[in-house]
PDB file of C-alpha atoms in Angstrom:
ATOM      1  CA  GLY A   1    -124.337-154.926 -94.769  1.00 40.00           C
ATOM      2  CA  VAL A   2    -126.769-153.194 -92.567  1.00 41.00           C
ATOM      3  CA  ARG A   3    -126.340-152.478 -88.904  1.00 45.00           C
ATOM      4  CA  GLY A   4    -129.155-151.380 -86.509  1.00 43.00           C
ATOM      5  CA  ARG A   5    -127.320-149.993 -83.558  1.00 39.00           C
ATOM      6  CA  GLU A   6    -125.988-146.980 -81.896  1.00 40.00           C
ATOM      7  CA  GLY A   7    -123.168-145.838 -81.920  1.00 40.00           C
ATOM      8  CA  SER A   8     -99.250-157.790 -92.255  1.00 37.00           C
ATOM      9  CA  ARG A   9     -99.178-157.493 -93.983  1.00 36.00           C
ATOM     10  CA  ALA A  10     -99.514-160.052 -96.419  1.00 39.00           C
ATOM     11  CA  GLY A  11     -99.814-159.017 -99.932  1.00 37.00           C
ATOM     12  CA  ALA A  12     -98.398-155.470 -98.861  1.00 37.00           C
ATOM     13  CA  PRO A  13     -95.072-154.123 -99.748  1.00 35.00           C
ATOM     14  CA  GLY A  14     -92.977-155.320 -97.251  1.00 38.00           C
ATOM     15  CA  ALA A  15     -95.302-157.661 -95.685  1.00 43.00           C
ATOM     16  CA  PRO A  16     -94.804-160.986 -94.078  1.00 38.00           C
ATOM     17  CA  GLY A  17     -96.586-163.640 -96.301  1.00 39.00           C
ATOM     18  CA  GLY A  18     -96.555-161.034 -99.096  1.00 41.00           C
ATOM     19  CA  GLY A  19     -94.025-162.916-101.216  1.00 37.00           C
ATOM     20  CA  ARG A  20     -91.187-160.821 -99.636  1.00 34.00           C
ATOM     21  CA  LEU A  21     -88.385-161.183 -97.466  1.00 31.00           C
ATOM     22  CA  LEU A  22     -87.816-158.743 -94.701  1.00 34.00           C
ATOM     23  CA  THR A  23     -86.616-157.768 -91.528  1.00 36.00           C
ATOM     24  CA  LEU A  24     -88.746-156.253 -88.882  1.00 40.00           C
ATOM     25  CA  PRO A  25     -86.693-153.907 -86.811  1.00 35.00           C
ATOM     26  CA  SER A  26     -88.017-151.663 -84.165  1.00 36.00           C
ATOM     27  CA  ARG A  27     -89.398-148.341 -85.782  1.00 32.00           C
ATOM     28  CA  PRO A  28     -91.030-145.965 -83.074  1.00 31.00           C
ATOM     29  CA  ASP A  29     -90.727-143.290 -85.785  1.00 31.00           C
ATOM     30  CA  LEU A  30     -93.389-145.195 -87.978  1.00 33.00           C
ATOM     31  CA  CYS A  31     -96.531-143.264 -87.869  1.00 38.00           C
ATOM     32  CA  GLY A  32     -95.637-141.987 -84.643  1.00 35.00           C
ATOM     33  CA  LEU A  33     -96.027-145.645 -82.969  1.00 35.00           C
ATOM     34  CA  ALA A  34     -93.620-147.758 -81.129  1.00 36.00           C
ATOM     35  CA  GLY A  35     -93.201-151.371 -82.782  1.00 39.00           C
ATOM     36  CA  PRO A  36     -92.525-153.459 -85.654  1.00 38.00           C
ATOM     37  CA  GLY A  37     -92.323-151.198 -88.732  1.00 42.00           C
ATOM     38  CA  LEU A  38     -91.166-151.641 -92.406  1.00 44.00           C
ATOM     39  CA  ALA A  39     -87.701-152.587 -93.279  1.00 42.00           C
ATOM     40  CA  SER A  40     -85.356-153.686 -96.047  1.00 42.00           C
ATOM     41  CA  GLU A  41     -86.975-155.946 -98.642  1.00 50.00           C
ATOM     42  CA  ARG A  42     -85.790-158.340-101.060  1.00 55.00           C
ATOM     43  CA  LEU A  43     -88.068-159.334-104.297  1.00 51.00           C
ATOM     44  CA  PRO A  44     -88.149-162.851-104.956  1.00 55.00           C
ATOM     45  CA  ARG A  45     -86.844-163.943-108.397  1.00 52.00           C
ATOM     46  CA  ALA A  46     -88.796-167.025-108.870  1.00 45.00           C
ATOM     47  CA  PHE A  47     -92.533-168.253-108.018  1.00 52.00           C
ATOM     48  CA  SER A  48     -92.486-169.566-104.284  1.00 59.00           C
ATOM     49  CA  LYS A  49     -94.116-172.784-105.233  1.00 73.00           C
ATOM     50  CA  GLY A  50     -97.498-171.815-103.301  1.00 81.00           C
ATOM     51  CA  PHE A  51     -95.551-171.295-100.064  1.00 63.00           C
ATOM     52  CA  SER A  52     -94.963-168.343 -97.888  1.00 71.00           C
ATOM     53  CA  SER A  53     -92.964-167.490 -94.448  1.00 61.00           C
ATOM     54  CA  THR A  54     -94.458-166.125 -91.356  1.00 62.00           C
ATOM     55  CA  PHE A  55     -92.582-163.702 -89.265  1.00 60.00           C
ATOM     56  CA  THR A  56     -90.969-166.665 -87.182  1.00 61.00           C
ATOM     57  CA  GLY A  57     -89.422-168.308 -90.420  1.00 64.00           C
ATOM     58  CA  GLU A  58     -92.310-170.984 -90.396  1.00 67.00           C
ATOM     59  CA  ARG A  59     -93.168-172.133 -94.328  1.00 68.00           C
ATOM     60  CA  ARG A  60     -96.805-172.400 -94.777  1.00 68.00           C
ATOM     61  CA  GLN A  61     -99.167-172.862 -97.740  1.00 66.00           C
ATOM     62  CA  LYS A  62    -100.463-169.451 -98.941  1.00 77.00           C
ATOM     63  CA  GLY A  63    -104.071-170.798 -98.609  1.00 72.00           C
ATOM     64  CA  ASP A  64    -103.281-171.060 -94.949  1.00 82.00           C
ATOM     65  CA  PRO A  65    -105.660-169.227 -92.553  1.00 86.00           C
ATOM     66  CA  ILE A  66    -102.831-166.991 -91.196  1.00 90.00           C
ATOM     67  CA  PHE A  67    -102.446-165.498 -94.698  1.00 88.00           C
ATOM     68  CA  GLU A  68    -106.233-165.334 -95.365  1.00 93.00           C
ATOM     69  CA  ALA A  69    -106.420-163.233 -92.143  1.00 95.00           C
ATOM     70  CA  LEU A  70    -103.212-161.228 -93.272  1.00 94.00           C
ATOM     71  CA  GLY A  71    -104.555-160.573 -96.581  1.00 94.00           C
ATOM     72  CA  ALA A  72    -108.001-159.301 -95.094  1.00 97.00           C
ATOM     73  CA  THR A  73    -106.311-157.003 -92.962  1.00 97.00           C
ATOM     74  CA  ASP A  74    -104.165-155.535 -95.734  1.00 96.00           C
ATOM     75  CA  GLU A  75    -107.548-155.042 -97.695  1.00 98.00           C
ATOM     76  CA  LEU A  76    -108.833-153.328 -94.843  1.00 99.00           C
ATOM     77  CA  SER A  77    -106.131-150.799 -94.456  1.00 98.00           C
ATOM     78  CA  SER A  78    -106.425-150.297 -98.289  1.00 98.00           C
ATOM     79  CA  ALA A  79    -110.225-149.678 -97.681  1.00 99.00           C
ATOM     80  CA  ILE A  80    -109.736-147.437 -95.160  1.00 99.00           C
ATOM     81  CA  GLY A  81    -106.890-145.205 -96.871  1.00 99.00           C
ATOM     82  CA  LEU A  82    -109.515-144.840 -99.602  1.00 98.00           C
ATOM     83  CA  ALA A  83    -112.195-143.522 -97.220  1.00 99.00           C
ATOM     84  CA  SER A  84    -109.445-141.134 -95.553  1.00 99.00           C
ATOM     85  CA  GLU A  85    -108.940-139.727 -98.954  1.00 98.00           C
ATOM     86  CA  PHE A  86    -112.420-139.164 -99.578  1.00 98.00           C
ATOM     87  CA  SER A  87    -112.749-137.738 -95.755  1.00 98.00           C
ATOM     88  CA  SER A  88    -110.007-135.471 -96.285  1.00 98.00           C
ATOM     89  CA  GLU A  89    -111.444-133.943 -99.427  1.00 97.00           C
ATOM     90  CA  LYS A  90    -114.348-132.739 -97.085  1.00 97.00           C
ATOM     91  CA  GLY A  91    -112.198-131.543 -94.476  1.00 97.00           C
ATOM     92  CA  HIS A  92    -112.774-133.962 -91.770  1.00 98.00           C
ATOM     93  CA  MET A  93    -110.856-133.588 -88.608  1.00 96.00           C
ATOM     94  CA  PHE A  94    -111.077-137.412 -87.867  1.00 98.00           C
ATOM     95  CA  VAL A  95    -108.747-138.316 -91.024  1.00 98.00           C
ATOM     96  CA  GLU A  96    -105.962-138.413 -88.239  1.00 98.00           C
ATOM     97  CA  GLN A  97    -107.729-141.070 -86.435  1.00 99.00           C
ATOM     98  CA  LEU A  98    -108.006-143.242 -89.799  1.00 99.00           C
ATOM     99  CA  HIS A  99    -104.046-142.798 -90.284  1.00 98.00           C
ATOM    100  CA  LYS A 100    -103.563-144.096 -86.465  1.00 98.00           C
ATOM    101  CA  VAL A 101    -106.108-147.074 -87.193  1.00 99.00           C
ATOM    102  CA  GLN A 102    -103.826-148.035 -90.379  1.00 98.00           C
ATOM    103  CA  CYS A 103    -100.650-148.106 -88.391  1.00 97.00           C
ATOM    104  CA  MET A 104    -102.291-150.075 -85.975  1.00 97.00           C
ATOM    105  CA  LEU A 105    -103.671-152.810 -88.619  1.00 98.00           C
ATOM    106  CA  GLN A 106     -99.831-152.728 -89.524  1.00 95.00           C
ATOM    107  CA  ASP A 107     -99.409-154.182 -85.839  1.00 95.00           C
ATOM    108  CA  VAL A 108    -102.267-156.576 -86.188  1.00 96.00           C
ATOM    109  CA  GLY A 109    -100.556-158.054 -89.192  1.00 94.00           C
ATOM    110  CA  SER A 110     -97.223-158.400 -87.221  1.00 91.00           C
ATOM    111  CA  ASN A 111     -99.132-160.092 -84.396  1.00 93.00           C
ATOM    112  CA  ILE A 112    -101.038-162.360 -87.104  1.00 92.00           C
ATOM    113  CA  ALA A 113     -97.846-163.176 -88.833  1.00 88.00           C
ATOM    114  CA  THR A 114     -96.259-164.505 -85.656  1.00 86.00           C
ATOM    115  CA  PRO A 115     -98.300-167.690 -84.883  1.00 83.00           C
ATOM    116  CA  LEU A 116     -98.054-168.313 -81.308  1.00 78.00           C
ATOM    117  CA  SER A 117     -97.371-172.301 -81.810  1.00 79.00           C
ATOM    118  CA  SER A 118     -93.909-171.316 -83.344  1.00 74.00           C
ATOM    119  CA  ALA A 119     -92.970-168.180 -81.883  1.00 63.00           C
ATOM    120  CA  ARG A 120     -90.014-167.500 -79.411  1.00 73.00           C
ATOM    121  CA  GLU A 121     -90.001-165.174 -76.852  1.00 77.00           C
ATOM    122  CA  ALA A 122     -88.026-162.638 -78.746  1.00 74.00           C
ATOM    123  CA  HIS A 123     -90.839-162.896 -81.444  1.00 71.00           C
ATOM    124  CA  LEU A 124     -93.655-162.449 -79.023  1.00 72.00           C
ATOM    125  CA  LYS A 125     -91.955-159.234 -77.306  1.00 77.00           C
ATOM    126  CA  ARG A 126     -92.136-157.609 -80.854  1.00 81.00           C
ATOM    127  CA  THR A 127     -95.304-158.436 -81.945  1.00 83.00           C
ATOM    128  CA  SER A 128     -97.410-158.411 -79.060  1.00 84.00           C
ATOM    129  CA  PHE A 129    -100.936-156.419 -79.084  1.00 92.00           C
ATOM    130  CA  SER A 130    -101.989-154.537 -76.029  1.00 93.00           C
ATOM    131  CA  GLU A 131    -105.635-153.893 -75.110  1.00 96.00           C
ATOM    132  CA  LYS A 132    -104.753-150.148 -74.990  1.00 97.00           C
ATOM    133  CA  PRO A 133    -105.847-149.442 -78.738  1.00 97.00           C
ATOM    134  CA  VAL A 134    -109.090-151.306 -78.029  1.00 98.00           C
ATOM    135  CA  LEU A 135    -109.872-148.922 -75.136  1.00 98.00           C
ATOM    136  CA  GLU A 136    -108.943-146.030 -77.324  1.00 98.00           C
ATOM    137  CA  LEU A 137    -111.511-147.229 -80.008  1.00 99.00           C
ATOM    138  CA  GLU A 138    -114.259-147.431 -77.317  1.00 98.00           C
ATOM    139  CA  GLN A 139    -113.381-143.666 -76.374  1.00 98.00           C
ATOM    140  CA  TRP A 140    -113.850-142.638 -80.055  1.00 99.00           C
ATOM    141  CA  ILE A 141    -117.165-144.352 -80.436  1.00 99.00           C
ATOM    142  CA  ASP A 142    -118.660-142.860 -77.260  1.00 98.00           C
ATOM    143  CA  SER A 143    -117.417-139.460 -78.509  1.00 98.00           C
ATOM    144  CA  TYR A 144    -118.933-139.638 -81.964  1.00 98.00           C
ATOM    145  CA  SER A 145    -122.084-141.451 -80.737  1.00 98.00           C
ATOM    146  CA  GLU A 146    -122.990-138.619 -78.504  1.00 97.00           C
ATOM    147  CA  GLN A 147    -123.143-136.477 -81.312  1.00 97.00           C
ATOM    148  CA  LEU A 148    -125.317-138.492 -83.715  1.00 97.00           C
ATOM    149  CA  PRO A 149    -129.237-138.651 -83.721  1.00 93.00           C
ATOM    150  CA  PRO A 150    -130.898-142.013 -82.587  1.00 91.00           C
ATOM    151  CA  LEU A 151    -130.922-144.690 -85.103  1.00 91.00           C
ATOM    152  CA  ARG A 152    -134.590-145.843 -85.326  1.00 90.00           C
ATOM    153  CA  ALA A 153    -134.584-147.656 -88.530  1.00 92.00           C
ATOM    154  CA  PHE A 154    -131.807-149.941 -90.426  1.00 95.00           C
ATOM    155  CA  ILE A 155    -129.705-147.695 -92.812  1.00 94.00           C
ATOM    156  CA  LEU A 156    -127.947-148.636 -95.922  1.00 96.00           C
ATOM    157  CA  PRO A 157    -124.340-147.875 -97.069  1.00 96.00           C
ATOM    158  CA  SER A 158    -124.927-144.118 -98.416  1.00 96.00           C
ATOM    159  CA  GLY A 159    -124.370-140.368 -97.145  1.00 96.00           C
ATOM    160  CA  GLY A 160    -122.074-139.370 -99.582  1.00 98.00           C
ATOM    161  CA  LYS A 161    -118.583-140.537-100.670  1.00 98.00           C
ATOM    162  CA  SER A 162    -116.771-140.540 -97.444  1.00 98.00           C
ATOM    163  CA  SER A 163    -119.624-142.253 -95.494  1.00 98.00           C
ATOM    164  CA  ALA A 164    -119.980-144.828 -98.217  1.00 98.00           C
ATOM    165  CA  ALA A 165    -116.633-145.541 -98.093  1.00 99.00           C
ATOM    166  CA  LEU A 166    -116.518-145.879 -94.406  1.00 99.00           C
ATOM    167  CA  HIS A 167    -119.391-148.075 -94.449  1.00 99.00           C
ATOM    168  CA  PHE A 168    -117.324-150.461 -97.232  1.00 99.00           C
ATOM    169  CA  SER A 169    -114.243-150.335 -94.816  1.00 99.00           C
ATOM    170  CA  ARG A 170    -116.327-151.496 -92.012  1.00 99.00           C
ATOM    171  CA  ALA A 171    -117.657-154.475 -94.143  1.00 98.00           C
ATOM    172  CA  VAL A 172    -114.263-155.410 -95.047  1.00 99.00           C
ATOM    173  CA  CYS A 173    -113.368-155.084 -91.277  1.00 99.00           C
ATOM    174  CA  ARG A 174    -116.128-157.827 -90.269  1.00 98.00           C
ATOM    175  CA  ARG A 175    -114.573-159.938 -92.840  1.00 98.00           C
ATOM    176  CA  ALA A 176    -110.905-159.477 -91.352  1.00 98.00           C
ATOM    177  CA  GLU A 177    -112.470-160.213 -87.999  1.00 98.00           C
ATOM    178  CA  ARG A 178    -114.075-163.569 -88.911  1.00 98.00           C
ATOM    179  CA  CYS A 179    -110.696-164.524 -90.461  1.00 97.00           C
ATOM    180  CA  VAL A 180    -108.875-163.768 -87.317  1.00 98.00           C
ATOM    181  CA  VAL A 181    -111.334-165.219 -84.776  1.00 98.00           C
ATOM    182  CA  PRO A 182    -110.408-168.813 -85.751  1.00 97.00           C
ATOM    183  CA  LEU A 183    -106.690-167.911 -85.145  1.00 95.00           C
ATOM    184  CA  VAL A 184    -107.379-166.732 -81.618  1.00 96.00           C
ATOM    185  CA  GLN A 185    -109.460-169.866 -80.986  1.00 96.00           C
ATOM    186  CA  ALA A 186    -106.594-172.028 -82.026  1.00 95.00           C
ATOM    187  CA  GLY A 187    -104.263-170.113 -79.738  1.00 91.00           C
ATOM    188  CA  GLU A 188    -102.227-169.115 -82.629  1.00 90.00           C
ATOM    189  CA  ALA A 189    -103.127-164.877 -82.354  1.00 91.00           C
ATOM    190  CA  ASP A 190    -103.420-162.721 -79.486  1.00 93.00           C
ATOM    191  CA  PRO A 191    -107.098-162.214 -78.214  1.00 95.00           C
ATOM    192  CA  ASN A 192    -106.795-158.623 -78.579  1.00 97.00           C
ATOM    193  CA  VAL A 193    -106.277-158.593 -82.233  1.00 97.00           C
ATOM    194  CA  ALA A 194    -109.735-160.067 -82.512  1.00 98.00           C
ATOM    195  CA  LYS A 195    -111.041-157.395 -79.991  1.00 98.00           C
ATOM    196  CA  TYR A 196    -109.456-154.506 -81.936  1.00 98.00           C
ATOM    197  CA  LEU A 197    -111.219-155.658 -85.288  1.00 99.00           C
ATOM    198  CA  ASN A 198    -114.471-155.971 -83.520  1.00 98.00           C
ATOM    199  CA  ARG A 199    -114.613-152.326 -82.099  1.00 98.00           C
ATOM    200  CA  LEU A 200    -113.005-151.190 -85.094  1.00 99.00           C
ATOM    201  CA  SER A 201    -116.106-152.203 -87.259  1.00 99.00           C
ATOM    202  CA  ASP A 202    -118.228-150.271 -84.770  1.00 98.00           C
ATOM    203  CA  TYR A 203    -116.047-147.304 -85.216  1.00 99.00           C
ATOM    204  CA  LEU A 204    -116.101-147.196 -88.915  1.00 99.00           C
ATOM    205  CA  PHE A 205    -120.144-147.772 -88.667  1.00 98.00           C
ATOM    206  CA  VAL A 206    -120.572-144.573 -86.188  1.00 98.00           C
ATOM    207  CA  LEU A 207    -117.926-142.581 -87.996  1.00 99.00           C
ATOM    208  CA  ALA A 208    -119.862-143.417 -91.487  1.00 99.00           C
ATOM    209  CA  ARG A 209    -122.823-141.849 -89.924  1.00 98.00           C
ATOM    210  CA  TYR A 210    -120.997-139.057 -88.474  1.00 98.00           C
ATOM    211  CA  ALA A 211    -119.422-138.020 -91.866  1.00 99.00           C
ATOM    212  CA  ALA A 212    -122.684-138.298 -93.508  1.00 98.00           C
ATOM    213  CA  MET A 213    -124.140-135.654 -90.781  1.00 98.00           C
ATOM    214  CA  LYS A 214    -121.239-133.386 -90.915  1.00 98.00           C
ATOM    215  CA  GLU A 215    -121.793-133.143 -94.946  1.00 98.00           C
ATOM    216  CA  GLY A 216    -125.465-132.892 -94.832  1.00 97.00           C
ATOM    217  CA  LYS A 217    -125.988-136.059 -96.664  1.00 97.00           C
ATOM    218  CA  GLU A 218    -128.868-137.924 -96.192  1.00 94.00           C
ATOM    219  CA  GLU A 219    -128.692-141.494 -94.940  1.00 95.00           C
ATOM    220  CA  LYS A 220    -130.833-144.020 -96.774  1.00 95.00           C
ATOM    221  CA  ILE A 221    -133.001-145.957 -94.686  1.00 93.00           C
ATOM    222  CA  TYR A 222    -133.939-149.680 -95.499  1.00 93.00           C
ATOM    223  CA  VAL A 223    -137.678-149.936 -96.904  1.00 93.00           C
ATOM    224  CA  LYS A 224    -138.896-153.463 -97.908  1.00 91.00           C
ATOM    225  CA  PRO A 225    -139.351-153.690-101.527  1.00 92.00           C
ATOM    226  CA  GLU A 226    -142.785-154.495-102.776  1.00 88.00           C
ATOM    227  CA  ALA A 227    -143.576-158.036-104.288  1.00 76.00           C
TER     228      ALA A 227
END
């Protein structure tokens, strides 16, 4: 849970794999981003017998790696939402960036829920994930890193509620990345999705340090406990 460096929809309402049936029409108005959006949903009346559907209509067991990745991505968005609320209370301007990240995670979930092995061309067009969001994250990382003091020791998740919540989000993001990488390696998800989660964890780490600095909170440093 310590870093020494600088600088779906499953389980969610209207989410593929979340025990709901839905359609995903284009919603350019969703969070100001083009792409698949939430639409009508119909709650199931009976237990799904341990299976759920991907966006392509394929039925898979709920323990499938795709749904593990979707669940981790949904949990990440929830963690970021909590961090955003703490940060908003402190007047941090980066809250809008966090909101955009949550919207991008919806697109990440759409891509994960569309396994390439069973996707048709129409599915791929609606759930593709480009490198542009990755490059944007890198710009944000550079911007905040330039304002931070050098990191000379391992730090512990700390620095106030905003910072601690961002550190927690970063840890959840790392787990989501670990869930997605096998899907990319198996050719079931776009490599840009894994890249995005990788850079997102770095962004959240830098942002946690930035929040602590702006709030005048001290970051706790790792000290080896005495035996």
